[in-house]
Tab-separated table of C-alpha atoms in Angstrom:
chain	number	residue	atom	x	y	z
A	98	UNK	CA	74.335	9.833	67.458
A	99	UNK	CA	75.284	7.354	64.696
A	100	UNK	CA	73.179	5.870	61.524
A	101	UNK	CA	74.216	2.629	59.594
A	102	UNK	CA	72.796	2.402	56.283
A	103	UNK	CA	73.063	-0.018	53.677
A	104	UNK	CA	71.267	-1.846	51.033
A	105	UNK	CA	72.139	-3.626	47.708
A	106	UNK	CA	73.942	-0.683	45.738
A	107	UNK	CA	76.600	1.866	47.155
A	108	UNK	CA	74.497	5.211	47.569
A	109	UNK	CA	77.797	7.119	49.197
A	110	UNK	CA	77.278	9.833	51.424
A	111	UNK	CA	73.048	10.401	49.514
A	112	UNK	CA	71.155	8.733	52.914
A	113	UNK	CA	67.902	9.461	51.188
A	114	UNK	CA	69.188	7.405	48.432
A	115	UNK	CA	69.998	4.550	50.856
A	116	UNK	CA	67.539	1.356	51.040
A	117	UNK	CA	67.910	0.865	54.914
A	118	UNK	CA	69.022	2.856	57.670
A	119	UNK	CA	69.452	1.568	61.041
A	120	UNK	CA	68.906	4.532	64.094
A	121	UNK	CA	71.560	3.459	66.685
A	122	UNK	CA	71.432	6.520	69.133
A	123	UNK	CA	74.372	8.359	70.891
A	124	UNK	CA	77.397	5.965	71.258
A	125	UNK	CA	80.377	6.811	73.591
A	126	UNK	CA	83.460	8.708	71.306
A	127	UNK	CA	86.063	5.891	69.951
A	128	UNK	CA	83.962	3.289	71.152
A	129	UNK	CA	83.158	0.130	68.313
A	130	UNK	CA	79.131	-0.393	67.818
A	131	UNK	CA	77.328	-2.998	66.138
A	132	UNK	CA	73.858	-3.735	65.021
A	133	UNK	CA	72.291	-6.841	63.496
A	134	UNK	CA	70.712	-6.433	59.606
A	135	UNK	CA	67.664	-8.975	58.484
A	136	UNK	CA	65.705	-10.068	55.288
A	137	UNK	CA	69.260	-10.373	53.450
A	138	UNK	CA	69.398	-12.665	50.701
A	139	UNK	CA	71.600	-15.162	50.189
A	140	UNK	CA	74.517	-14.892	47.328
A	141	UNK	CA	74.047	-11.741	47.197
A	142	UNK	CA	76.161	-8.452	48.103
A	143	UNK	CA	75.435	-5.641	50.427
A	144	UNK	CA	76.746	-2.336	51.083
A	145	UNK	CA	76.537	-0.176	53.865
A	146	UNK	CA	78.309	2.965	55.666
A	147	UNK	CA	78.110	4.515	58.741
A	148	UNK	CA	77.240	8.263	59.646
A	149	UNK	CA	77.642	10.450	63.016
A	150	UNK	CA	76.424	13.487	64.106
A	151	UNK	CA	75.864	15.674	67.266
A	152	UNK	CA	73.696	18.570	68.373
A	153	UNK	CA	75.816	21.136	67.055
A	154	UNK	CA	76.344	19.218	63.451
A	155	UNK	CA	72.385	18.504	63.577
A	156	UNK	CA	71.797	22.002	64.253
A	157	UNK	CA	74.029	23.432	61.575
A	158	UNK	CA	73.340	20.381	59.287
A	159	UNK	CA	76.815	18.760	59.085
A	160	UNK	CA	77.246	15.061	58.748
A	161	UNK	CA	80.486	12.845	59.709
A	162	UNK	CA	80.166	10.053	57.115
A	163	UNK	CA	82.683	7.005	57.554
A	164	UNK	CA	85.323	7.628	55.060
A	165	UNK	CA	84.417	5.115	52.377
A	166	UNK	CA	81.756	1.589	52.390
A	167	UNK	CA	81.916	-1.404	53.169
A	168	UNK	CA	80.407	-4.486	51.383
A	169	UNK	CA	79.523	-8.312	52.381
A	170	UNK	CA	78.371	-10.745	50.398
A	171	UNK	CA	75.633	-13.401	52.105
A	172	UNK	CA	76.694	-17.422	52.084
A	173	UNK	CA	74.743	-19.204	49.445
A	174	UNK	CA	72.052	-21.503	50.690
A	175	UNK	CA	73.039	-24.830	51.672
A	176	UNK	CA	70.047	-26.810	49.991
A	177	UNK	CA	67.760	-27.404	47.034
A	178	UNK	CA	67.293	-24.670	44.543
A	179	UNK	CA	65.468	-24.350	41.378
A	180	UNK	CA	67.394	-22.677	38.522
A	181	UNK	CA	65.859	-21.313	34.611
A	182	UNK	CA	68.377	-21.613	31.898
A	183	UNK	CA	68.530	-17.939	30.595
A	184	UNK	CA	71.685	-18.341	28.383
A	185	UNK	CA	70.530	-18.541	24.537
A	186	UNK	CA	73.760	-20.550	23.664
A	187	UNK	CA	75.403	-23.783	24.508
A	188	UNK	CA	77.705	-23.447	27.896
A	189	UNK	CA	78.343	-25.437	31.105
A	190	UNK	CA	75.807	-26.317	33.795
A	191	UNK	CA	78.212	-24.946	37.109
A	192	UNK	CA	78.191	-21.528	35.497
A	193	UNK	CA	76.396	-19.385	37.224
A	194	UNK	CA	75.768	-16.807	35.035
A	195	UNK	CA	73.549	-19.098	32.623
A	196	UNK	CA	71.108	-19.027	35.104
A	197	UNK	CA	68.410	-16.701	36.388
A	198	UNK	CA	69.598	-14.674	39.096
A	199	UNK	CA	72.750	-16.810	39.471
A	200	UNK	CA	70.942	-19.877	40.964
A	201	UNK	CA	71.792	-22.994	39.690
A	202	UNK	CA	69.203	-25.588	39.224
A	203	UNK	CA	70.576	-28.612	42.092
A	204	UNK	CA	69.143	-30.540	45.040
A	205	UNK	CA	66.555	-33.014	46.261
A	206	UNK	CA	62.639	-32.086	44.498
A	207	UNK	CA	65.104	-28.934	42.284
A	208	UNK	CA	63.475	-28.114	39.088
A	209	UNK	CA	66.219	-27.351	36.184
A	210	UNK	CA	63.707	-25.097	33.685
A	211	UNK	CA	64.742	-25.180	30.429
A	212	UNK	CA	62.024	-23.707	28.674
A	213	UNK	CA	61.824	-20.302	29.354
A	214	UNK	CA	63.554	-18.963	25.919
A	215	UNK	CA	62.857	-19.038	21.789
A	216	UNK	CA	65.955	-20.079	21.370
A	217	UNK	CA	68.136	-19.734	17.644
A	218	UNK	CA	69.723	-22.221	17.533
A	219	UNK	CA	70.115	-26.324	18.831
A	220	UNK	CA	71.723	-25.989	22.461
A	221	UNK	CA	74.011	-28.273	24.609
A	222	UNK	CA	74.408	-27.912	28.007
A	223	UNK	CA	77.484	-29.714	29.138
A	224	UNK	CA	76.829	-31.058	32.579
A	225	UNK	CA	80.754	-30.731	33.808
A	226	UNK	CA	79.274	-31.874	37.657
A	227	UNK	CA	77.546	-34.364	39.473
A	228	UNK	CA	73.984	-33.420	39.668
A	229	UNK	CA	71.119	-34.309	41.901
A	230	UNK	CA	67.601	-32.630	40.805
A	231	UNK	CA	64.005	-33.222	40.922
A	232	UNK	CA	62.158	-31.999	37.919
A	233	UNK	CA	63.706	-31.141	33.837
A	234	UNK	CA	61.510	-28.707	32.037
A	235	UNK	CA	62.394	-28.411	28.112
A	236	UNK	CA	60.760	-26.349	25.409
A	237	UNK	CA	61.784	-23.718	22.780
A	238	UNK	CA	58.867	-21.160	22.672
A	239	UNK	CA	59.751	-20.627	18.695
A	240	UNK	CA	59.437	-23.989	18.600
A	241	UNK	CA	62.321	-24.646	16.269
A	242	UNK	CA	65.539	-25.921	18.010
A	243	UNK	CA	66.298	-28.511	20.429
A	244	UNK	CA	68.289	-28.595	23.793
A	245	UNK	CA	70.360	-31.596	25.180
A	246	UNK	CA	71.932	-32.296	28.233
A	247	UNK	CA	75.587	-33.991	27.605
A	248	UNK	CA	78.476	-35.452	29.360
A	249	UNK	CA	80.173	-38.738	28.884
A	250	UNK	CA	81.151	-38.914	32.694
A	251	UNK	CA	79.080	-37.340	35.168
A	252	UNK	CA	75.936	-38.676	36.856
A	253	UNK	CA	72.544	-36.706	36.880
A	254	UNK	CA	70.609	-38.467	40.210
A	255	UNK	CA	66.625	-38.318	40.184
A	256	UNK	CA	66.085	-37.333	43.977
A	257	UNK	CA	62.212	-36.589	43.835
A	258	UNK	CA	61.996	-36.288	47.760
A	259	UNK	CA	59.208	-39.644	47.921
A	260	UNK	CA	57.430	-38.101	44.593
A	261	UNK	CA	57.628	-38.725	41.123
A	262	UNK	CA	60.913	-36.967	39.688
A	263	UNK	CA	59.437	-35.551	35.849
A	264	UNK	CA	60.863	-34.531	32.932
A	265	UNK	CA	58.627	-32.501	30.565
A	266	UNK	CA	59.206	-31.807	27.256
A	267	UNK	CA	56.885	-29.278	25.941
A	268	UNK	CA	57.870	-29.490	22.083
A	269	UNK	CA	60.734	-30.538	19.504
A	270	UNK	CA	63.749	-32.699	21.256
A	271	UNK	CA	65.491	-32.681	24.784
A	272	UNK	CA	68.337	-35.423	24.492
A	273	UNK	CA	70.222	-36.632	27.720
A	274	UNK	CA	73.146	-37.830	27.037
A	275	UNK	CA	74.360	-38.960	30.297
A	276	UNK	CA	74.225	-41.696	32.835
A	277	UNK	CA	71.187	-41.405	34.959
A	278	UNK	CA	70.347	-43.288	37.906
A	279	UNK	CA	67.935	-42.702	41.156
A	280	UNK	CA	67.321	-43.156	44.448
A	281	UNK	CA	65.012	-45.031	46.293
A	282	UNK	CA	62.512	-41.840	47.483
A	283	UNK	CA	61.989	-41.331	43.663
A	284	UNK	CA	59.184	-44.162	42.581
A	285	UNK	CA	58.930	-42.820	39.016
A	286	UNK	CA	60.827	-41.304	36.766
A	287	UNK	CA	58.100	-39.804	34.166
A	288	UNK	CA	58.815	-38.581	30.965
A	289	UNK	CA	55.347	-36.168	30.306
A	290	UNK	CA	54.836	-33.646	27.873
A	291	UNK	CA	54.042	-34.143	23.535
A	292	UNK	CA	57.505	-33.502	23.166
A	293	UNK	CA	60.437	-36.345	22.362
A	294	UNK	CA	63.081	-37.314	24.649
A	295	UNK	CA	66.016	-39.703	24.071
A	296	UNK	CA	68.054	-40.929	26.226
A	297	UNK	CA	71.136	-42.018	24.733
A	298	UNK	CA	73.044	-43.968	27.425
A	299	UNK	CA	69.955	-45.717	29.100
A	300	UNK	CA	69.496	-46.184	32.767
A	301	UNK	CA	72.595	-47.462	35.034
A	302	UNK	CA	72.278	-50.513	36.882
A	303	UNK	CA	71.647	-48.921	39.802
A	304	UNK	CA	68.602	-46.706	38.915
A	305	UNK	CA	66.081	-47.312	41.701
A	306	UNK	CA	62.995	-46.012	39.693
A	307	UNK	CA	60.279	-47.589	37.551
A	308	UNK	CA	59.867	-45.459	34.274
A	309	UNK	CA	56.515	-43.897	33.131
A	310	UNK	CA	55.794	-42.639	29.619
A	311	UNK	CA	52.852	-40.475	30.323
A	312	UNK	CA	53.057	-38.033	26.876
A	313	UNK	CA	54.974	-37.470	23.860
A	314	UNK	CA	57.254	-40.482	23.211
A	315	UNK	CA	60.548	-41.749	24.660
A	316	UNK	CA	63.760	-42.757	23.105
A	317	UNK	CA	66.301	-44.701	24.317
A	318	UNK	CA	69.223	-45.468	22.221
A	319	UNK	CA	72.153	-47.340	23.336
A	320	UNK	CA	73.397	-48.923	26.899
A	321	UNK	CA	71.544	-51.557	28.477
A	322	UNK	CA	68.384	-50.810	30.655
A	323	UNK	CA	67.687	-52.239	33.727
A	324	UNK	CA	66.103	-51.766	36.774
A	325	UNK	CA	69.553	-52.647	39.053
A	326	UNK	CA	68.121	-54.615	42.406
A	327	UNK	CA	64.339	-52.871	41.896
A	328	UNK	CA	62.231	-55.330	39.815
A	329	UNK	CA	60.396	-52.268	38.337
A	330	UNK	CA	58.769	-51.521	35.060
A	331	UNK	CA	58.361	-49.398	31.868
A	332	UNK	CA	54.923	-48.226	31.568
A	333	UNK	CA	53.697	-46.463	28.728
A	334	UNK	CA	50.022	-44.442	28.909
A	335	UNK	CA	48.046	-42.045	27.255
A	336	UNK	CA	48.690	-42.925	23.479
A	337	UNK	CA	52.922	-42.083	24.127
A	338	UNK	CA	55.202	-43.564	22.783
A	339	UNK	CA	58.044	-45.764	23.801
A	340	UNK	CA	60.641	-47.111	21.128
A	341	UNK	CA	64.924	-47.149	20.682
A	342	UNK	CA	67.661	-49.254	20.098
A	343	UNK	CA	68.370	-50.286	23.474
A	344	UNK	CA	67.473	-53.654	24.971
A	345	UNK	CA	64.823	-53.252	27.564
A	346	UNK	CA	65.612	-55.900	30.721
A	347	UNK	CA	62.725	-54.575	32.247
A	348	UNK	CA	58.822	-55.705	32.433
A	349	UNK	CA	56.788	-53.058	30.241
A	350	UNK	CA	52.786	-52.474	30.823
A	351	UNK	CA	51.470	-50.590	27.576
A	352	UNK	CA	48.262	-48.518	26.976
A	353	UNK	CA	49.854	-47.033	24.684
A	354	UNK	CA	52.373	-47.422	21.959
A	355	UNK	CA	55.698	-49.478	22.143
């Protein structure tokens, strides 16, 4: 009779210490077998190693145990995936190992959570990719530091999947420093939160969005804004704030300050 186990960690020849084990039954000598494992996760790697027996070993409680394990490692998922910063220092956004569990924040409705540390320290996240997300969350739980978003080159694309695409800024600063643009699911792009947020290269030409200050104020500093072939507005609520250096080609509704 043969046993597969297998699980997250190599457990060797201990089957008690193994986290699955699959009962197979008796299978013909020198014959291949296969089985089929579920609830895997994906990016992740698995172990596993097979083990034979027969009514003499049972009876005098011998084991044949494949000689050593074998590992896989599951595809990643092809699809949105939120991601929280974890790194305490300044790094680049395709690095895997900045992020919890190795996910990193990209795709349609995505939330990229920066706010999750108490951070030493101002931090810069150089975003050396193309990236599509949904939601920015930025705080520093001391609060004492600030976290920006840079790159002189890459796009970051508001995809909000027909919602509004946020970014919140719980306290202190979150700076983006690089071009931003939407698509046309995303109706609003809205800065919430009492935090500040600048924005230091403006909107592109092509951003498909209208641009609500709900909370906290918004700067933008530099590049032209405009609202590309969408006649859409600036609209500041809620006492925020909404001030900068750049010229603003776009209608702006205030209950607020600007």
């Amino acid at each position: 009779v043969v046993w597969v186990f297998w699980g997250p960690t190599d457990e060797g020849t201990n089957k008690l210490s193994w986290t699955n084990s699959i009962y197979l039954g008796p299978k013909p000598v020198l014959n291949a077998f296969q089985t089929n494992v579920f609830g895997l996760a994906a990016s992740n790697t698995y172990y596993y190693r097979c083990m034979a027996t027969n009514e003499v070993g049972i009876a005098a409680g011998v084991e044949c145990w494949a000689p050593t394990t074998t590992n896989f490692t599951t595809v990643p998922v092809a699809g949105p995936q939120d991601g929280v910063w974890t790194n305490p220092l300044s790094s680049t956004w395709n690095n895997a190992t900045n992020w919890a569990g190795g996910i990193i924040a990209s795709g349609m409705s995505a939330v990229a959570d920066f706010s999750s540390l108490d951070i030493n320290t101002n931090i810069t996240v150089t975003m050396n990719m193309n990236v599509t997300i949904g939601h920015l969350m930025f705080a520093d739980i001391g609060p004492s530091h600030n976290w920006c978003i840079s790159n002189n080159v890459n796009t970051m694309t508001f995809n909000a999947n027909w919602s509004n695409a946020t970014i919140f800024v719980s306290n202190n600063i979150a700076t983006l420093a690089c071009n931003i643009t939407s698509i046309t699911n995303t109706p609003v792009i809205e800065k919430a939160g009492p935090g500040t947020l600048i924005i230091t290269k403006g909107f592109s030409n092509n951003c498909m969005s209208d641009v609500l200050v709900s909370g906290g104020a918004l700067h933008i500093n530099g590049g032209a804004t405009n609202g590309g072939v969408n006649p859409g507005a600036f609209f500041v609520t809620n006492n925020a704030a909404l001030c900068g250096t750049a010229t603003i080609m776009r209608t702006t509704f205030v209950s607020g300050n600007a």
